[in-house]
PDB file of C-alpha atoms in Angstrom:
ATOM      1  CA  UNK A  89       0.027  -0.112   0.104  1.00 90.00           C
ATOM      2  CA  UNK A  90       2.986   2.330   0.305  1.00 92.00           C
ATOM      3  CA  UNK A  91       4.241   1.939  -3.239  1.00 96.00           C
ATOM      4  CA  UNK A  92       2.533   3.670  -6.186  1.00 96.00           C
ATOM      5  CA  UNK A  93       1.828   1.535  -9.368  1.00 95.00           C
ATOM      6  CA  UNK A  94       2.367   4.711 -11.687  1.00 96.00           C
ATOM      7  CA  UNK A  95       5.860   4.897 -10.387  1.00 96.00           C
ATOM      8  CA  UNK A  96       6.452   1.311 -11.430  1.00 95.00           C
ATOM      9  CA  UNK A  97       5.157   2.087 -14.881  1.00 94.00           C
ATOM     10  CA  UNK A  98       7.300   5.169 -14.924  1.00 94.00           C
ATOM     11  CA  UNK A  99      10.358   3.138 -14.227  1.00 93.00           C
ATOM     12  CA  UNK A 100       9.246   0.628 -16.997  1.00 93.00           C
ATOM     13  CA  UNK A 101       8.990   3.498 -19.434  1.00 90.00           C
ATOM     14  CA  UNK A 102      12.365   4.843 -18.475  1.00 89.00           C
ATOM     15  CA  UNK A 103      13.871   1.348 -18.900  1.00 88.00           C
ATOM     16  CA  UNK A 104      12.371   0.898 -22.284  1.00 87.00           C
ATOM     17  CA  UNK A 105      14.068   3.897 -23.696  1.00 84.00           C
ATOM     18  CA  UNK A 106      17.876   4.843 -23.807  1.00 71.00           C
ATOM     19  CA  UNK A 107      20.456   2.878 -22.140  1.00 74.00           C
ATOM     20  CA  UNK A 108      17.966   1.215 -19.594  1.00 70.00           C
ATOM     21  CA  UNK A 109      17.608  -2.507 -19.172  1.00 78.00           C
ATOM     22  CA  UNK A 110      14.890  -3.472 -21.416  1.00 81.00           C
ATOM     23  CA  UNK A 111      14.376  -6.761 -19.600  1.00 86.00           C
ATOM     24  CA  UNK A 112      13.075  -4.890 -16.692  1.00 87.00           C
ATOM     25  CA  UNK A 113      10.194  -3.624 -18.616  1.00 89.00           C
ATOM     26  CA  UNK A 114       8.588  -7.093 -18.531  1.00 90.00           C
ATOM     27  CA  UNK A 115       9.023  -7.649 -14.664  1.00 91.00           C
ATOM     28  CA  UNK A 116       6.059  -7.412 -12.262  1.00 93.00           C
ATOM     29  CA  UNK A 117       6.229  -4.806  -9.412  1.00 93.00           C
ATOM     30  CA  UNK A 118       7.553  -7.524  -6.999  1.00 92.00           C
ATOM     31  CA  UNK A 119      10.101  -8.912  -9.445  1.00 93.00           C
ATOM     32  CA  UNK A 120      11.351  -5.279  -9.980  1.00 93.00           C
ATOM     33  CA  UNK A 121      11.814  -4.748  -6.155  1.00 94.00           C
ATOM     34  CA  UNK A 122      13.613  -8.154  -5.927  1.00 92.00           C
ATOM     35  CA  UNK A 123      15.904  -7.393  -8.911  1.00 91.00           C
ATOM     36  CA  UNK A 124      16.773  -4.103  -7.524  1.00 91.00           C
ATOM     37  CA  UNK A 125      17.283  -5.422  -3.957  1.00 93.00           C
ATOM     38  CA  UNK A 126      14.787  -3.182  -2.592  1.00 94.00           C
ATOM     39  CA  UNK A 127      13.047  -5.885  -0.473  1.00 91.00           C
ATOM     40  CA  UNK A 128      14.660  -7.721   2.432  1.00 86.00           C
ATOM     41  CA  UNK A 129      13.904 -11.450   1.957  1.00 78.00           C
ATOM     42  CA  UNK A 130      15.369 -12.344   5.333  1.00 82.00           C
ATOM     43  CA  UNK A 131      12.625  -9.965   6.870  1.00 80.00           C
ATOM     44  CA  UNK A 132       9.549 -11.270   5.105  1.00 82.00           C
ATOM     45  CA  UNK A 133      10.184  -9.019   2.010  1.00 77.00           C
ATOM     46  CA  UNK A 134      10.124  -5.867   4.136  1.00 88.00           C
ATOM     47  CA  UNK A 135      10.742  -2.676   1.904  1.00 91.00           C
ATOM     48  CA  UNK A 136      13.826  -0.828   2.042  1.00 92.00           C
ATOM     49  CA  UNK A 137      14.066   3.063   2.323  1.00 93.00           C
ATOM     50  CA  UNK A 138      15.269   2.808  -1.447  1.00 94.00           C
ATOM     51  CA  UNK A 139      11.864   1.227  -2.355  1.00 95.00           C
ATOM     52  CA  UNK A 140       9.900   3.875  -0.663  1.00 96.00           C
ATOM     53  CA  UNK A 141      12.237   6.720  -2.244  1.00 96.00           C
ATOM     54  CA  UNK A 142      11.885   5.363  -5.840  1.00 96.00           C
ATOM     55  CA  UNK A 143       8.249   4.082  -5.875  1.00 97.00           C
ATOM     56  CA  UNK A 144       6.532   5.351  -2.689  1.00 96.00           C
ATOM     57  CA  UNK A 145       3.134   7.137  -2.478  1.00 95.00           C
ATOM     58  CA  UNK A 146       3.335  10.809  -1.256  1.00 92.00           C
ATOM     59  CA  UNK A 147       1.862   9.589   2.239  1.00 94.00           C
ATOM     60  CA  UNK A 148       4.702   7.017   2.421  1.00 95.00           C
ATOM     61  CA  UNK A 149       7.500   9.547   1.642  1.00 95.00           C
ATOM     62  CA  UNK A 150       6.011  11.764   4.118  1.00 94.00           C
ATOM     63  CA  UNK A 151       5.804   9.173   6.895  1.00 95.00           C
ATOM     64  CA  UNK A 152       9.177   7.337   6.108  1.00 95.00           C
ATOM     65  CA  UNK A 153      11.410   9.785   4.455  1.00 94.00           C
ATOM     66  CA  UNK A 154       9.997  13.383   5.268  1.00 94.00           C
ATOM     67  CA  UNK A 155      13.369  14.826   4.018  1.00 93.00           C
ATOM     68  CA  UNK A 156      12.891  13.711   0.478  1.00 94.00           C
ATOM     69  CA  UNK A 157      12.309  17.119  -1.195  1.00 94.00           C
ATOM     70  CA  UNK A 158      13.969  19.051  -3.951  1.00 96.00           C
ATOM     71  CA  UNK A 159      13.737  22.781  -4.648  1.00 96.00           C
ATOM     72  CA  UNK A 160      14.112  24.274  -7.978  1.00 97.00           C
ATOM     73  CA  UNK A 161      14.866  28.162  -8.351  1.00 95.00           C
ATOM     74  CA  UNK A 162      15.445  30.373 -11.305  1.00 94.00           C
ATOM     75  CA  UNK A 163      16.857  33.771 -10.645  1.00 92.00           C
ATOM     76  CA  UNK A 164      17.365  36.780 -13.116  1.00 90.00           C
ATOM     77  CA  UNK A 165      19.713  39.008 -11.171  1.00 88.00           C
ATOM     78  CA  UNK A 166      18.296  39.147  -7.696  1.00 88.00           C
ATOM     79  CA  UNK A 167      14.708  38.406  -8.737  1.00 90.00           C
ATOM     80  CA  UNK A 168      13.446  34.976  -8.268  1.00 92.00           C
ATOM     81  CA  UNK A 169      11.436  34.081 -11.421  1.00 91.00           C
ATOM     82  CA  UNK A 170      10.759  30.505 -10.638  1.00 92.00           C
ATOM     83  CA  UNK A 171      10.472  28.537  -7.292  1.00 95.00           C
ATOM     84  CA  UNK A 172       9.063  25.108  -7.074  1.00 96.00           C
ATOM     85  CA  UNK A 173       9.169  22.629  -4.198  1.00 96.00           C
ATOM     86  CA  UNK A 174       9.114  18.989  -5.239  1.00 96.00           C
ATOM     87  CA  UNK A 175       7.999  16.157  -2.806  1.00 95.00           C
ATOM     88  CA  UNK A 176       7.676  13.152  -5.121  1.00 96.00           C
ATOM     89  CA  UNK A 177       9.479   9.781  -5.708  1.00 96.00           C
ATOM     90  CA  UNK A 178      12.994   9.993  -7.118  1.00 96.00           C
ATOM     91  CA  UNK A 179      12.366   9.240 -10.593  1.00 94.00           C
ATOM     92  CA  UNK A 180       9.406  11.730 -10.872  1.00 96.00           C
ATOM     93  CA  UNK A 181      11.520  14.308  -9.053  1.00 96.00           C
ATOM     94  CA  UNK A 182      14.281  13.931 -11.616  1.00 95.00           C
ATOM     95  CA  UNK A 183      11.966  14.195 -14.475  1.00 95.00           C
ATOM     96  CA  UNK A 184      10.134  17.465 -13.137  1.00 97.00           C
ATOM     97  CA  UNK A 185      13.711  18.978 -12.433  1.00 97.00           C
ATOM     98  CA  UNK A 186      14.751  18.068 -16.027  1.00 95.00           C
ATOM     99  CA  UNK A 187      11.549  19.558 -17.397  1.00 95.00           C
ATOM    100  CA  UNK A 188      12.066  22.790 -15.326  1.00 96.00           C
ATOM    101  CA  UNK A 189      15.495  23.230 -16.618  1.00 94.00           C
ATOM    102  CA  UNK A 190      14.958  22.099 -20.267  1.00 92.00           C
ATOM    103  CA  UNK A 191      12.428  25.063 -20.778  1.00 91.00           C
ATOM    104  CA  UNK A 192      14.950  27.504 -19.505  1.00 90.00           C
ATOM    105  CA  UNK A 193      17.965  26.027 -21.047  1.00 86.00           C
ATOM    106  CA  UNK A 194      18.492  28.546 -23.892  1.00 81.00           C
ATOM    107  CA  UNK A 195      21.032  27.932 -26.873  1.00 81.00           C
ATOM    108  CA  UNK A 196      23.322  30.204 -28.181  1.00 82.00           C
ATOM    109  CA  UNK A 197      24.373  29.995 -31.977  1.00 85.00           C
ATOM    110  CA  UNK A 198      27.954  29.980 -32.889  1.00 85.00           C
ATOM    111  CA  UNK A 199      29.242  30.032 -36.435  1.00 85.00           C
ATOM    112  CA  UNK A 200      31.747  27.482 -37.258  1.00 86.00           C
ATOM    113  CA  UNK A 201      32.861  28.186 -40.737  1.00 86.00           C
ATOM    114  CA  UNK A 202      29.664  28.129 -42.779  1.00 87.00           C
ATOM    115  CA  UNK A 203      27.859  26.055 -40.124  1.00 88.00           C
ATOM    116  CA  UNK A 204      25.577  27.324 -37.212  1.00 88.00           C
ATOM    117  CA  UNK A 205      25.954  25.198 -34.117  1.00 87.00           C
ATOM    118  CA  UNK A 206      23.503  25.497 -31.254  1.00 84.00           C
ATOM    119  CA  UNK A 207      25.371  25.458 -27.744  1.00 83.00           C
ATOM    120  CA  UNK A 208      22.883  25.165 -24.830  1.00 84.00           C
ATOM    121  CA  UNK A 209      23.461  27.227 -21.720  1.00 83.00           C
ATOM    122  CA  UNK A 210      24.164  24.033 -19.822  1.00 87.00           C
ATOM    123  CA  UNK A 211      24.907  20.719 -21.563  1.00 88.00           C
ATOM    124  CA  UNK A 212      22.113  18.050 -20.998  1.00 89.00           C
ATOM    125  CA  UNK A 213      24.734  15.517 -19.626  1.00 90.00           C
ATOM    126  CA  UNK A 214      25.854  17.957 -16.908  1.00 92.00           C
ATOM    127  CA  UNK A 215      22.239  18.482 -15.965  1.00 93.00           C
ATOM    128  CA  UNK A 216      21.279  14.658 -15.856  1.00 92.00           C
ATOM    129  CA  UNK A 217      24.440  13.723 -13.925  1.00 93.00           C
ATOM    130  CA  UNK A 218      24.418  16.679 -11.421  1.00 94.00           C
ATOM    131  CA  UNK A 219      20.617  15.966 -10.516  1.00 95.00           C
ATOM    132  CA  UNK A 220      20.911  12.068 -10.563  1.00 93.00           C
ATOM    133  CA  UNK A 221      24.024  12.337  -8.277  1.00 92.00           C
ATOM    134  CA  UNK A 222      22.227  14.856  -5.836  1.00 93.00           C
ATOM    135  CA  UNK A 223      19.045  12.841  -5.500  1.00 94.00           C
ATOM    136  CA  UNK A 224      20.711   9.385  -5.294  1.00 90.00           C
ATOM    137  CA  UNK A 225      23.914  10.247  -3.048  1.00 87.00           C
ATOM    138  CA  UNK A 226      22.232  12.810  -0.510  1.00 88.00           C
ATOM    139  CA  UNK A 227      22.031  11.917   2.970  1.00 86.00           C
ATOM    140  CA  UNK A 228      18.256  11.512   3.758  1.00 89.00           C
ATOM    141  CA  UNK A 229      18.775  11.299   7.406  1.00 88.00           C
ATOM    142  CA  UNK A 230      19.699  15.084   7.345  1.00 88.00           C
ATOM    143  CA  UNK A 231      17.300  17.942   6.889  1.00 90.00           C
ATOM    144  CA  UNK A 232      17.466  20.149   3.792  1.00 91.00           C
ATOM    145  CA  UNK A 233      16.235  19.725   0.347  1.00 93.00           C
ATOM    146  CA  UNK A 234      18.361  19.119  -2.801  1.00 94.00           C
ATOM    147  CA  UNK A 235      18.688  22.465  -4.372  1.00 95.00           C
ATOM    148  CA  UNK A 236      18.770  23.174  -8.069  1.00 95.00           C
ATOM    149  CA  UNK A 237      19.407  26.791  -9.039  1.00 95.00           C
ATOM    150  CA  UNK A 238      19.636  28.344 -12.347  1.00 93.00           C
ATOM    151  CA  UNK A 239      20.927  31.926 -12.682  1.00 90.00           C
ATOM    152  CA  UNK A 240      22.138  34.090 -15.606  1.00 86.00           C
ATOM    153  CA  UNK A 241      25.586  32.592 -15.528  1.00 86.00           C
ATOM    154  CA  UNK A 242      25.357  29.540 -13.252  1.00 91.00           C
ATOM    155  CA  UNK A 243      23.872  26.211 -12.725  1.00 93.00           C
ATOM    156  CA  UNK A 244      24.076  24.868  -9.172  1.00 94.00           C
ATOM    157  CA  UNK A 245      23.124  21.662  -7.599  1.00 95.00           C
ATOM    158  CA  UNK A 246      23.511  21.345  -3.787  1.00 93.00           C
ATOM    159  CA  UNK A 247      22.644  18.339  -1.761  1.00 90.00           C
ATOM    160  CA  UNK A 248      22.703  17.643   2.130  1.00 84.00           C
ATOM    161  CA  UNK A 249      25.413  15.618   3.664  1.00 78.00           C
ATOM    162  CA  UNK A 250      28.941  15.363   3.087  1.00 75.00           C
ATOM    163  CA  UNK A 251      31.762  12.860   2.477  1.00 75.00           C
ATOM    164  CA  UNK A 252      31.224   9.202   3.749  1.00 75.00           C
ATOM    165  CA  UNK A 253      32.824   8.155   6.871  1.00 77.00           C
ATOM    166  CA  UNK A 254      36.564   7.764   6.472  1.00 81.00           C
ATOM    167  CA  UNK A 255      36.708  10.161   3.374  1.00 82.00           C
ATOM    168  CA  UNK A 256      38.135  13.753   3.946  1.00 83.00           C
ATOM    169  CA  UNK A 257      39.161  16.560   1.712  1.00 84.00           C
ATOM    170  CA  UNK A 258      42.659  15.387   2.009  1.00 86.00           C
ATOM    171  CA  UNK A 259      42.086  11.827   0.698  1.00 85.00           C
ATOM    172  CA  UNK A 260      38.938  11.867  -1.422  1.00 78.00           C
ATOM    173  CA  UNK A 261      40.937  11.514  -4.610  1.00 82.00           C
ATOM    174  CA  UNK A 262      42.782   8.537  -3.385  1.00 80.00           C
ATOM    175  CA  UNK A 263      40.262   6.566  -1.223  1.00 73.00           C
ATOM    176  CA  UNK A 264      36.817   5.008  -1.967  1.00 65.00           C
ATOM    177  CA  UNK A 265      34.077   4.029   0.153  1.00 59.00           C
TER     178      UNK A 265
END
């Protein structure tokens, strides 16, 4: 009851396109949970926090992960032109953030010889990787949203938390956890 069927369908659509694992599109909801290791078989298939973050209903997110939120802001100078708080499962949150940025990600045309080449304000790969990392790697035990901010000259993504235990500014290039 804590999981939303529409989120499983969203996941299947995402797997069917691009670089997703198309075999996941044919699995049942339970099989998806098992294949992604989002249930604990040794505890009567109890859901993990990841299951709620990816597929949870709004009520389940509020109850089990109240810190799961993202905020999008666009600023023109010092004026806030867009401000939206997003409290939905992670795949839907990522899609919404991509949509909000996509409509604002203007292109500048450059002439290369006789060819015009459109260069986006922020490359799509940068947007996707930054948002995915912020949503997936944030510390959900800490209060504070994932913050995505677009200004005239910056794209900034911030996430609560810090380095994993044992990682410091001095060793983060050489150590892995």
